[in-house]
Short mmCIF file of C-alpha atoms (C1' of nucleotides) in Angstrom, two decimals:
data_model
loop_
_atom_site.label_atom_id
_atom_site.label_comp_id
_atom_site.label_asym_id
_atom_site.label_seq_id
_atom_site.Cartn_x
_atom_site.Cartn_y
_atom_site.Cartn_z
CA UNK A 1 -17.26 -22.67 26.20
CA UNK A 2 -17.40 -19.40 27.78
CA UNK A 3 -15.63 -16.74 25.90
CA UNK A 4 -13.71 -19.14 23.95
CA UNK A 5 -12.10 -18.71 20.33
CA UNK A 6 -14.71 -18.54 17.63
CA UNK A 7 -12.05 -20.16 15.73
CA UNK A 8 -14.22 -23.10 14.13
CA UNK A 9 -17.66 -21.12 14.14
CA UNK A 10 -18.22 -21.79 10.40
CA UNK A 11 -20.74 -19.12 9.61
CA UNK A 12 -20.43 -18.56 5.69
CA UNK A 13 -19.02 -21.90 4.75
CA UNK A 14 -15.64 -21.31 3.88
CA UNK A 15 -12.29 -23.00 5.13
CA UNK A 16 -10.26 -20.56 7.24
CA UNK A 17 -13.14 -18.64 8.67
CA UNK A 18 -11.85 -16.00 11.29
CA UNK A 19 -11.10 -12.86 9.20
CA UNK A 20 -13.05 -10.02 8.75
CA UNK A 21 -15.29 -10.05 5.43
CA UNK A 22 -13.09 -7.03 4.08
CA UNK A 23 -9.95 -9.05 4.74
CA UNK A 24 -11.50 -11.95 2.88
CA UNK A 25 -12.54 -9.85 0.10
CA UNK A 26 -9.17 -8.44 -0.18
CA UNK A 27 -7.36 -11.57 -0.14
CA UNK A 28 -9.68 -13.20 -2.80
CA UNK A 29 -9.51 -10.15 -5.14
CA UNK A 30 -5.97 -9.96 -4.89
CA UNK A 31 -5.43 -13.44 -5.94
CA UNK A 32 -8.03 -13.34 -8.46
CA UNK A 33 -5.94 -10.11 -10.20
CA UNK A 34 -2.68 -12.16 -9.63
CA UNK A 35 -4.25 -15.40 -11.17
CA UNK A 36 -5.67 -13.83 -14.18
CA UNK A 37 -9.45 -14.27 -12.91
CA UNK A 38 -9.55 -10.37 -13.25
CA UNK A 39 -7.80 -8.85 -16.32
CA UNK A 40 -5.93 -5.85 -16.96
CA UNK A 41 -8.35 -3.00 -17.81
CA UNK A 42 -11.30 -4.88 -16.70
CA UNK A 43 -14.02 -2.67 -14.88
CA UNK A 44 -14.66 -3.66 -11.13
CA UNK A 45 -18.18 -2.68 -10.45
CA UNK A 46 -18.63 -2.94 -6.43
CA UNK A 47 -22.16 -4.37 -6.39
CA UNK A 48 -21.13 -6.98 -8.98
CA UNK A 49 -18.20 -8.06 -7.18
CA UNK A 50 -20.07 -7.97 -3.86
CA UNK A 51 -22.64 -10.37 -5.21
CA UNK A 52 -20.22 -12.71 -6.90
CA UNK A 53 -18.16 -13.24 -3.62
CA UNK A 54 -21.11 -13.12 -1.43
CA UNK A 55 -20.04 -10.32 0.80
CA UNK A 56 -21.08 -6.65 1.28
CA UNK A 57 -20.28 -3.99 -0.95
CA UNK A 58 -18.63 -2.23 1.89
CA UNK A 59 -16.10 -4.93 2.11
CA UNK A 60 -15.50 -4.73 -1.60
CA UNK A 61 -15.07 -1.01 -1.18
CA UNK A 62 -12.35 -0.91 1.21
CA UNK A 63 -10.61 -3.75 -0.48
CA UNK A 64 -10.49 -1.63 -3.63
CA UNK A 65 -9.05 1.15 -1.44
CA UNK A 66 -6.08 -1.29 -0.32
CA UNK A 67 -5.62 -2.72 -3.84
CA UNK A 68 -5.21 0.88 -5.25
CA UNK A 69 -2.63 1.24 -2.50
CA UNK A 70 -0.74 -1.66 -3.58
CA UNK A 71 -0.75 -0.56 -7.38
CA UNK A 72 -2.97 -3.41 -8.61
CA UNK A 73 -6.04 -1.25 -9.14
CA UNK A 74 -6.72 2.27 -10.41
CA UNK A 75 -9.73 4.32 -9.03
CA UNK A 76 -11.02 7.68 -10.13
CA UNK A 77 -13.99 9.33 -7.89
CA UNK A 78 -17.40 8.40 -9.00
CA UNK A 79 -16.01 6.62 -12.07
CA UNK A 80 -15.03 3.36 -10.68
CA UNK A 81 -12.14 1.17 -10.43
CA UNK A 82 -10.31 -0.93 -12.84
CA UNK A 83 -7.49 -3.53 -12.59
CA UNK A 84 -4.38 -1.54 -13.52
CA UNK A 85 -2.65 -1.77 -16.58
CA UNK A 86 1.23 -1.95 -16.02
CA UNK A 87 3.02 -0.69 -19.13
CA UNK A 88 6.13 -2.29 -20.38
CA UNK A 89 8.17 0.80 -19.32
CA UNK A 90 6.59 0.39 -15.76
CA UNK A 91 7.51 -3.40 -15.87
CA UNK A 92 11.07 -2.67 -16.94
CA UNK A 93 11.24 -0.35 -13.98
CA UNK A 94 9.59 -2.75 -11.46
CA UNK A 95 12.45 -5.33 -12.62
CA UNK A 96 15.11 -2.80 -12.13
CA UNK A 97 13.70 -2.16 -8.42
CA UNK A 98 13.71 -5.85 -7.99
CA UNK A 99 17.25 -6.33 -8.80
CA UNK A 100 18.71 -3.88 -6.31
CA UNK A 101 16.23 -5.21 -3.62
CA UNK A 102 16.64 -8.83 -4.22
CA UNK A 103 20.22 -8.06 -4.67
CA UNK A 104 20.18 -6.77 -0.99
CA UNK A 105 18.43 -9.88 -0.06
CA UNK A 106 20.93 -12.06 -1.55
CA UNK A 107 23.81 -10.00 0.40
CA UNK A 108 22.03 -10.79 3.64
CA UNK A 109 21.25 -14.21 3.02
CA UNK A 110 24.73 -15.15 2.11
CA UNK A 111 26.00 -13.92 5.38
CA UNK A 112 23.47 -15.80 7.51
CA UNK A 113 23.00 -18.96 5.87
CA UNK A 114 23.82 -22.35 7.25
CA UNK A 115 25.03 -25.35 5.15
CA UNK A 116 21.78 -27.12 5.53
CA UNK A 117 20.19 -24.24 3.69
CA UNK A 118 22.64 -24.23 1.13
CA UNK A 119 21.71 -28.14 0.42
CA UNK A 120 18.27 -26.87 0.37
CA UNK A 121 18.70 -24.47 -2.41
CA UNK A 122 20.90 -26.94 -4.42
CA UNK A 123 17.97 -29.34 -4.32
CA UNK A 124 15.76 -26.92 -5.73
CA UNK A 125 18.52 -26.30 -8.40
CA UNK A 126 18.31 -30.11 -9.24
CA UNK A 127 14.58 -29.94 -9.69
CA UNK A 128 14.88 -27.13 -12.21
CA UNK A 129 17.32 -28.96 -14.03
CA UNK A 130 15.12 -31.76 -14.24
CA UNK A 131 12.06 -29.85 -15.44
CA UNK A 132 14.03 -28.08 -18.12
CA UNK A 133 15.50 -31.19 -19.55
CA UNK A 134 12.08 -32.63 -19.61
CA UNK A 135 11.14 -29.47 -21.51
CA UNK A 136 8.47 -28.20 -19.21
CA UNK A 137 8.89 -24.43 -19.11
CA UNK A 138 6.10 -23.73 -16.80
CA UNK A 139 7.34 -25.98 -14.01
CA UNK A 140 10.80 -24.58 -14.51
CA UNK A 141 9.47 -20.96 -14.23
CA UNK A 142 7.60 -21.89 -11.20
CA UNK A 143 10.57 -23.48 -9.53
CA UNK A 144 12.33 -20.09 -10.35
CA UNK A 145 9.99 -18.34 -8.31
CA UNK A 146 10.22 -20.78 -5.31
CA UNK A 147 13.98 -20.20 -5.44
CA UNK A 148 13.80 -16.68 -5.45
CA UNK A 149 11.20 -16.32 -2.72
CA UNK A 150 13.34 -18.62 -0.54
CA UNK A 151 16.37 -16.63 -0.97
CA UNK A 152 14.59 -13.66 0.13
CA UNK A 153 13.12 -15.53 3.05
CA UNK A 154 16.52 -16.63 4.29
CA UNK A 155 17.65 -13.09 3.99
CA UNK A 156 15.25 -12.33 7.17
CA UNK A 157 14.37 -8.94 5.98
CA UNK A 158 10.60 -9.00 6.31
CA UNK A 159 10.08 -5.17 5.11
CA UNK A 160 12.49 -5.77 2.12
CA UNK A 161 10.39 -9.22 1.54
CA UNK A 162 7.06 -7.10 1.61
CA UNK A 163 8.47 -4.75 -0.88
CA UNK A 164 9.69 -7.43 -3.17
CA UNK A 165 6.41 -9.34 -3.08
CA UNK A 166 4.52 -6.19 -4.00
CA UNK A 167 6.41 -5.67 -7.04
CA UNK A 168 6.37 -9.23 -7.96
CA UNK A 169 2.48 -8.92 -7.68
CA UNK A 170 2.44 -6.03 -10.18
CA UNK A 171 4.17 -7.83 -13.08
CA UNK A 172 3.24 -11.36 -12.81
CA UNK A 173 1.43 -10.85 -16.13
CA UNK A 174 4.77 -9.73 -17.70
CA UNK A 175 6.73 -12.57 -16.08
CA UNK A 176 5.78 -15.13 -18.31
CA UNK A 177 6.93 -13.73 -21.53
CA UNK A 178 10.54 -13.63 -20.39
CA UNK A 179 10.65 -17.43 -19.80
CA UNK A 180 9.47 -18.30 -23.38
CA UNK A 181 12.31 -16.34 -25.10
CA UNK A 182 14.13 -18.87 -27.02
CA UNK A 183 17.47 -20.04 -25.21
CA UNK A 184 16.79 -17.90 -22.30
CA UNK A 185 15.78 -20.90 -20.05
CA UNK A 186 19.22 -22.61 -20.27
CA UNK A 187 21.03 -19.47 -19.54
CA UNK A 188 18.53 -18.63 -16.62
CA UNK A 189 19.51 -21.94 -15.17
CA UNK A 190 23.14 -21.23 -15.45
CA UNK A 191 22.66 -17.83 -13.72
CA UNK A 192 20.64 -19.05 -10.84
CA UNK A 193 23.42 -21.78 -10.33
CA UNK A 194 25.86 -18.85 -10.06
CA UNK A 195 23.62 -17.23 -7.40
CA UNK A 196 23.47 -20.31 -5.23
CA UNK A 197 27.23 -20.80 -5.73
CA UNK A 198 27.83 -17.27 -4.48
CA UNK A 199 25.35 -17.68 -1.62
CA UNK A 200 27.36 -20.70 -0.47
CA UNK A 201 30.76 -18.88 -0.37
CA UNK A 202 29.05 -16.56 2.35
CA UNK A 203 30.43 -13.77 0.23
CA UNK A 204 27.66 -11.17 0.31
CA UNK A 205 29.22 -8.92 -2.32
CA UNK A 206 29.46 -11.65 -4.55
CA UNK A 207 25.89 -12.99 -4.12
CA UNK A 208 24.51 -9.56 -4.66
CA UNK A 209 26.75 -9.06 -7.80
CA UNK A 210 25.28 -12.48 -9.01
CA UNK A 211 21.62 -11.56 -8.26
CA UNK A 212 22.04 -8.38 -9.95
CA UNK A 213 23.54 -9.80 -13.01
CA UNK A 214 20.96 -12.45 -13.44
CA UNK A 215 18.11 -9.87 -13.12
CA UNK A 216 19.83 -7.39 -15.38
CA UNK A 217 19.80 -10.14 -17.84
CA UNK A 218 15.99 -10.54 -17.48
CA UNK A 219 15.60 -6.91 -17.90
CA UNK A 220 17.66 -7.17 -21.20
CA UNK A 221 15.53 -9.91 -22.49
CA UNK A 222 12.35 -8.10 -21.70
CA UNK A 223 13.67 -5.10 -23.42
CA UNK A 224 14.46 -7.18 -26.48
CA UNK A 225 10.97 -8.60 -26.49
CA UNK A 226 9.39 -5.33 -26.40
CA UNK A 227 11.14 -3.90 -29.33
CA UNK A 228 9.94 -6.99 -31.23
CA UNK A 229 6.33 -6.65 -30.13
CA UNK A 230 6.14 -3.05 -30.68
CA UNK A 231 6.20 -2.74 -34.44
CA UNK A 232 2.95 -3.64 -35.27
CA UNK B 1 -15.92 22.01 -23.71
CA UNK B 2 -19.13 20.12 -23.65
CA UNK B 3 -19.68 18.68 -20.36
CA UNK B 4 -17.24 20.79 -18.24
CA UNK B 5 -15.17 20.04 -15.58
CA UNK B 6 -16.55 20.66 -12.15
CA UNK B 7 -13.30 22.01 -10.98
CA UNK B 8 -14.40 25.04 -8.94
CA UNK B 9 -17.65 23.97 -7.33
CA UNK B 10 -16.55 24.67 -3.96
CA UNK B 11 -19.07 22.66 -1.79
CA UNK B 12 -17.78 22.35 1.48
CA UNK B 13 -15.63 25.40 1.84
CA UNK B 14 -11.88 24.30 1.61
CA UNK B 15 -9.12 24.95 -0.75
CA UNK B 16 -8.60 22.66 -3.48
CA UNK B 17 -12.11 21.06 -3.36
CA UNK B 18 -12.26 18.05 -5.59
CA UNK B 19 -11.41 14.82 -3.82
CA UNK B 20 -13.82 12.71 -2.11
CA UNK B 21 -14.02 12.78 1.56
CA UNK B 22 -12.03 9.28 1.94
CA UNK B 23 -9.17 10.94 -0.10
CA UNK B 24 -9.10 14.16 2.29
CA UNK B 25 -9.17 11.81 5.38
CA UNK B 26 -6.36 9.85 3.93
CA UNK B 27 -4.12 12.81 3.31
CA UNK B 28 -4.80 14.50 6.44
CA UNK B 29 -4.15 11.68 8.80
CA UNK B 30 -0.92 10.65 6.74
CA UNK B 31 0.38 14.18 7.18
CA UNK B 32 -0.81 14.12 10.85
CA UNK B 33 1.39 11.04 11.41
CA UNK B 34 4.35 12.19 9.49
CA UNK B 35 4.22 15.45 11.25
CA UNK B 36 3.82 14.10 14.75
CA UNK B 37 0.25 15.08 15.16
CA UNK B 38 -0.51 11.15 15.84
CA UNK B 39 2.36 9.82 17.73
CA UNK B 40 3.23 6.12 17.40
CA UNK B 41 1.46 3.63 19.51
CA UNK B 42 -1.67 6.05 19.96
CA UNK B 43 -4.93 4.73 19.39
CA UNK B 44 -6.97 5.76 16.38
CA UNK B 45 -10.73 5.43 17.26
CA UNK B 46 -12.86 5.95 14.20
CA UNK B 47 -15.58 8.01 15.51
CA UNK B 48 -13.39 10.27 17.37
CA UNK B 49 -11.30 10.89 14.34
CA UNK B 50 -14.42 11.34 12.30
CA UNK B 51 -15.61 14.22 14.53
CA UNK B 52 -12.11 15.74 14.88
CA UNK B 53 -11.79 15.91 11.07
CA UNK B 54 -15.55 16.92 10.27
CA UNK B 55 -15.79 13.82 7.92
CA UNK B 56 -17.65 10.62 8.04
CA UNK B 57 -16.74 7.29 9.83
CA UNK B 58 -16.60 5.60 6.83
CA UNK B 59 -13.92 8.15 5.27
CA UNK B 60 -11.85 7.47 8.33
CA UNK B 61 -12.38 3.96 8.12
CA UNK B 62 -11.16 3.38 4.47
CA UNK B 63 -8.11 5.73 5.09
CA UNK B 64 -6.96 3.50 7.81
CA UNK B 65 -7.32 0.47 5.70
CA UNK B 66 -5.11 2.43 3.08
CA UNK B 67 -2.57 3.68 5.90
CA UNK B 68 -2.39 0.09 7.04
CA UNK B 69 -1.33 -0.84 3.59
CA UNK B 70 1.20 1.72 3.65
CA UNK B 71 2.74 0.29 6.74
CA UNK B 72 1.76 3.67 8.98
CA UNK B 73 -0.87 2.07 10.89
CA UNK B 74 -1.46 -1.39 12.40
CA UNK B 75 -5.05 -2.83 12.69
CA UNK B 76 -6.42 -5.87 14.25
CA UNK B 77 -10.08 -7.17 13.68
CA UNK B 78 -12.57 -5.67 16.20
CA UNK B 79 -9.79 -3.99 18.44
CA UNK B 80 -9.00 -0.97 16.44
CA UNK B 81 -6.10 0.70 14.94
CA UNK B 82 -2.99 2.41 16.22
CA UNK B 83 -0.18 4.46 14.59
CA UNK B 84 2.44 1.69 14.11
CA UNK B 85 5.51 1.66 16.11
CA UNK B 86 8.73 1.13 14.11
CA UNK B 87 11.23 -0.59 15.74
CA UNK B 88 14.81 0.32 15.58
CA UNK B 89 15.49 -3.16 13.53
CA UNK B 90 12.89 -1.84 11.27
CA UNK B 91 14.20 1.65 10.87
CA UNK B 92 17.45 -0.09 9.99
CA UNK B 93 16.14 -2.42 7.48
CA UNK B 94 14.31 0.47 5.93
CA UNK B 95 17.53 2.37 5.47
CA UNK B 96 19.19 -0.37 3.95
CA UNK B 97 16.24 -0.68 1.36
CA UNK B 98 16.68 3.03 0.71
CA UNK B 99 20.24 2.61 0.23
CA UNK B 100 19.83 0.38 -2.65
CA UNK B 101 16.94 1.93 -4.12
CA UNK B 102 18.34 5.62 -4.01
CA UNK B 103 21.45 3.98 -5.58
CA UNK B 104 19.49 2.93 -8.44
CA UNK B 105 18.02 6.26 -8.72
CA UNK B 106 21.26 8.02 -8.70
CA UNK B 107 22.73 5.79 -11.26
CA UNK B 108 19.74 6.62 -13.47
CA UNK B 109 19.98 10.36 -12.45
CA UNK B 110 23.70 10.55 -13.39
CA UNK B 111 22.93 9.04 -17.01
CA UNK B 112 20.11 11.74 -18.21
CA UNK B 113 21.03 14.62 -16.16
CA UNK B 114 21.77 17.94 -17.89
CA UNK B 115 24.50 20.62 -16.95
CA UNK B 116 21.74 23.10 -15.77
CA UNK B 117 20.33 20.29 -13.39
CA UNK B 118 23.90 19.74 -12.09
CA UNK B 119 24.13 23.45 -11.36
CA UNK B 120 20.85 23.25 -9.46
CA UNK B 121 22.06 20.56 -7.15
CA UNK B 122 25.32 22.60 -6.35
CA UNK B 123 23.16 25.46 -5.51
CA UNK B 124 21.45 23.09 -2.87
CA UNK B 125 24.88 22.20 -1.62
CA UNK B 126 25.98 25.86 -1.15
CA UNK B 127 22.71 26.42 0.71
CA UNK B 128 23.48 23.34 2.90
CA UNK B 129 27.01 24.57 3.62
CA UNK B 130 25.76 28.04 4.67
CA UNK B 131 23.19 26.98 7.03
CA UNK B 132 25.77 24.23 8.28
CA UNK B 133 28.30 26.84 8.98
CA UNK B 134 25.34 28.95 10.73
CA UNK B 135 25.12 25.95 12.90
CA UNK B 136 21.28 25.40 11.99
CA UNK B 137 21.07 21.65 11.96
CA UNK B 138 17.34 21.72 11.19
CA UNK B 139 17.66 23.49 8.23
CA UNK B 140 20.73 21.68 7.11
CA UNK B 141 18.47 18.30 7.42
CA UNK B 142 15.72 19.79 5.71
CA UNK B 143 17.86 20.83 2.75
CA UNK B 144 19.45 17.25 2.98
CA UNK B 145 15.78 16.03 2.30
CA UNK B 146 15.22 18.12 -0.40
CA UNK B 147 18.35 17.21 -2.24
CA UNK B 148 17.50 13.38 -2.11
CA UNK B 149 13.97 14.29 -3.28
CA UNK B 150 15.49 16.13 -6.34
CA UNK B 151 17.77 13.39 -7.02
CA UNK B 152 15.11 10.86 -7.30
CA UNK B 153 12.81 13.22 -9.23
CA UNK B 154 15.61 13.41 -11.87
CA UNK B 155 16.05 9.82 -12.17
CA UNK B 156 12.56 9.78 -13.85
CA UNK B 157 11.46 6.49 -12.22
CA UNK B 158 8.02 6.92 -10.89
CA UNK B 159 7.56 3.55 -9.33
CA UNK B 160 10.88 3.73 -7.46
CA UNK B 161 10.16 7.22 -6.18
CA UNK B 162 7.01 5.96 -4.81
CA UNK B 163 8.89 3.11 -2.86
CA UNK B 164 11.15 5.58 -1.67
CA UNK B 165 8.53 7.94 -0.51
CA UNK B 166 6.82 5.17 1.15
CA UNK B 167 9.99 4.06 3.06
CA UNK B 168 10.81 7.53 3.91
CA UNK B 169 7.54 8.11 5.47
CA UNK B 170 7.90 5.25 7.71
CA UNK B 171 10.99 6.33 9.53
CA UNK B 172 10.67 9.90 9.61
CA UNK B 173 10.78 9.65 13.45
CA UNK B 174 14.08 7.99 13.42
CA UNK B 175 15.63 10.28 10.87
CA UNK B 176 16.10 13.17 13.46
CA UNK B 177 18.13 11.21 15.61
CA UNK B 178 21.10 10.69 13.00
CA UNK B 179 21.48 14.26 12.34
CA UNK B 180 22.10 15.25 15.86
CA UNK B 181 25.14 12.79 16.08
CA UNK B 182 28.32 14.91 17.07
CA UNK B 183 30.42 15.51 13.93
CA UNK B 184 27.99 13.64 11.40
CA UNK B 185 26.77 16.93 9.77
CA UNK B 186 30.16 17.90 8.34
CA UNK B 187 31.00 14.25 7.19
CA UNK B 188 27.19 14.03 5.70
CA UNK B 189 27.93 17.42 3.82
CA UNK B 190 31.05 15.75 2.20
CA UNK B 191 29.43 12.76 1.38
CA UNK B 192 26.57 14.99 -0.54
CA UNK B 193 29.49 16.87 -2.21
CA UNK B 194 30.68 13.51 -3.41
CA UNK B 195 27.33 12.38 -4.71
CA UNK B 196 26.79 15.53 -6.64
CA UNK B 197 30.42 15.15 -8.18
CA UNK B 198 29.73 11.57 -9.03
CA UNK B 199 26.48 12.66 -10.76
CA UNK B 200 28.05 15.64 -12.79
CA UNK B 201 30.64 12.99 -14.28
CA UNK B 202 27.60 11.09 -15.73
CA UNK B 203 28.98 7.74 -14.64
CA UNK B 204 26.07 5.85 -13.10
CA UNK B 205 28.07 3.10 -11.50
CA UNK B 206 30.16 5.99 -9.60
CA UNK B 207 26.77 7.64 -8.66
CA UNK B 208 25.45 4.62 -7.32
CA UNK B 209 28.39 3.77 -5.25
CA UNK B 210 28.50 7.49 -3.76
CA UNK B 211 24.88 7.34 -2.64
CA UNK B 212 25.21 3.64 -1.14
CA UNK B 213 28.26 4.69 0.58
CA UNK B 214 26.53 7.66 2.09
CA UNK B 215 23.33 5.77 3.13
CA UNK B 216 25.75 3.09 4.73
CA UNK B 217 27.33 5.63 6.77
CA UNK B 218 24.02 6.99 7.91
CA UNK B 219 23.11 3.40 8.65
CA UNK B 220 26.28 2.91 10.74
CA UNK B 221 25.53 5.98 12.69
CA UNK B 222 22.15 4.90 13.49
CA UNK B 223 23.27 1.65 14.74
CA UNK B 224 25.80 3.10 16.96
CA UNK B 225 23.03 5.42 18.53
CA UNK B 226 21.03 2.25 18.93
CA UNK B 227 23.91 0.95 21.13
CA UNK B 228 23.88 3.93 23.35
CA UNK B 229 20.44 4.02 23.74
CA UNK B 230 19.79 0.68 24.42
CA UNK B 231 21.65 0.25 27.74
CA UNK B 232 18.96 1.42 30.18
"C1'" DG C 1 -24.65 16.54 -41.49
"C1'" DT C 2 -22.95 18.42 -37.01
"C1'" DT C 3 -23.08 20.39 -32.63
"C1'" DC C 4 -24.99 21.14 -28.40
"C1'" DA C 5 -28.18 20.65 -24.24
"C1'" DC C 6 -30.18 17.67 -21.69
"C1'" DC C 7 -32.19 13.54 -19.60
"C1'" DA C 8 -32.63 8.47 -17.76
"C1'" DG C 9 -29.81 4.77 -16.34
"C1'" DA C 10 -25.92 2.93 -13.84
"C1'" DT C 11 -22.60 3.53 -10.27
"C1'" DT C 12 -20.19 5.48 -6.68
"C1'" DG C 13 -20.02 8.27 -2.34
"C1'" DT C 14 -22.36 9.17 2.29
"C1'" DT C 15 -25.14 8.39 6.22
"C1'" DG C 16 -27.36 6.62 9.97
"C1'" DA C 17 -28.86 2.66 12.34
"C1'" DC C 18 -28.06 -2.12 14.03
"C1'" DA C 19 -25.15 -6.25 15.18
"C1'" DA C 20 -20.86 -8.46 16.66
"C1'" DT C 21 -16.91 -8.46 19.42
"C1'" DC C 22 -13.40 -6.87 22.75
"C1'" DT C 23 -12.23 -4.68 27.14
"C1'" DG C 24 -11.75 -3.71 31.92
"C1'" DG C 25 -14.02 -4.16 36.13
"C1'" DT C 26 -17.18 -6.82 39.71
"C1'" DG C 27 -18.43 -10.17 42.67
"C1'" DA C 28 -18.59 -14.94 44.31
"C1'" DA C 29 -16.21 -19.54 44.87
"C1'" DG C 30 -12.29 -21.75 46.48
"C1'" DC D 1 -5.80 -13.64 48.59
"C1'" DT D 2 -6.30 -15.79 44.24
"C1'" DT D 3 -9.28 -17.33 40.23
"C1'" DC D 4 -12.70 -17.16 37.29
"C1'" DA D 5 -17.29 -16.45 35.09
"C1'" DC D 6 -19.76 -12.79 33.92
"C1'" DC D 7 -21.59 -8.17 32.70
"C1'" DA D 8 -21.91 -3.23 31.11
"C1'" DG D 9 -19.56 0.09 28.31
"C1'" DA D 10 -16.92 1.16 24.47
"C1'" DT D 11 -15.80 0.18 19.74
"C1'" DT D 12 -15.76 -2.05 15.54
"C1'" DG D 13 -17.90 -4.52 11.48
"C1'" DT D 14 -21.94 -5.02 8.48
"C1'" DC D 15 -26.27 -3.46 6.44
"C1'" DA D 16 -29.71 -0.94 3.73
"C1'" DA D 17 -31.18 3.36 2.19
"C1'" DC D 18 -30.36 7.84 0.01
"C1'" DA D 19 -27.43 11.70 -2.21
"C1'" DA D 20 -24.08 12.98 -5.65
"C1'" DT D 21 -21.99 12.21 -9.84
"C1'" DC D 22 -20.70 10.36 -14.25
"C1'" DT D 23 -22.05 8.08 -18.86
"C1'" DG D 24 -24.35 7.21 -23.25
"C1'" DG D 25 -27.98 8.11 -26.12
"C1'" DT D 26 -31.73 11.46 -27.99
"C1'" DG D 27 -33.55 15.03 -30.18
"C1'" DA D 28 -33.86 20.15 -31.32
"C1'" DA D 29 -31.21 23.93 -33.37
"C1'" DC D 30 -28.31 25.42 -36.91
#
DNA sequence: GTTCACCAGATTGTTGACAATCTGGTGAAG
DNA sequence: CTTCACCAGATTGTCAACAATCTGGTGAAC
């Protein structure tokens, strides 16, 4: 093995093994924030994280810089970093941004979609309906995300996809609340069906409108929940 | 004032003095990329940049990580960083994203705008018209950017503003070409007038439509230029 | 009792050296 | 002439130590 790729060297005992330490730290910490392992407002001490991840402090450090750029972490000089707290106003704003960007994605997806892909989306809809009737809100919500992601993929707009992904990452925590609103699940299902129907027609304008209609409704639900929560 | 802010310590002899080295490196390098001091595709060697900026290699290093997150720099492990080259397809996609996001901003701006602010925008339009008649395309283009930025500001949507700013940063280099297209300047002026008129009515839908119409036109111009340039 | 300066501990920012990896060129084998 | 292993130089990734800064608490002055 002369030069050979170091693909399977297995130096520190993880699975993929190939990325640099800093990249691994970034991936892990990002997933930790998204998954709830690191809570909003929590202090992120470099040495502590380095020890917990088994990586150097430097790797953690540059990760924090990258996560700050993503809007997931807040940093102030000499005072350290915390998981950024997304206010309800910001969550609403993010949802509005998602609304227009996913609308754009839907428009493009409608124009370049094959019949097979339409069937695939209908399949997802069917699964959602099943889980909805079974009363499993969590699974329904998960399929919801899958459907949205797939539509964005089909749009074949990588930069737009990246933007949407970044926005989604910032308010995973606020996402849960809307799906729990009473009566929301059924309506959401109908809206998703409308989106897929519009995509199937190949009419970009229609698909964009359907997507925006749906997300505007999610936004309204979020706003009504905020009002109810605010009165302490 | 007990502890007292260290606002005017003046340690290394620059103007603002307060940010950490890494922040300064980030700011300088970003502006360098935007301003053309660092050209697309150019290699970014850490030690060289560190020496040129008079900062530590580590500061440069974390800057590069942040700029990569911004999409301005491309990095691969052990092989270094380069200023990212934005392809024409990507430039087009960025314009589409800007179109819907600035449309959103225009909608919000229309709803919350005061008569004084409308007058301010009309003032900018007047200046644009002057420079246009004087034949100064560069000044017109600059005022163009100012107008767009101001509208985004008036929307009072900080996260959306950040997204738009990031997109704008990525294709400053492609922006110049569209303004030079023959006959484009006059039409652009008319479109901007339409946008301000729509904003003045307070009708969000109308303002959004006007903004999207304008940027769709810019996109079409860019696409036609691409065709002409591609045939080598 | 309140206010303030000040100090010790903790944490971040910076520096320099060292290890790991890539790149381009060189020379031998076929 | 082509192909390929291999090596030196350049460059990046990592580590450990040191300097700079913040934070919370303690005690004196009033």
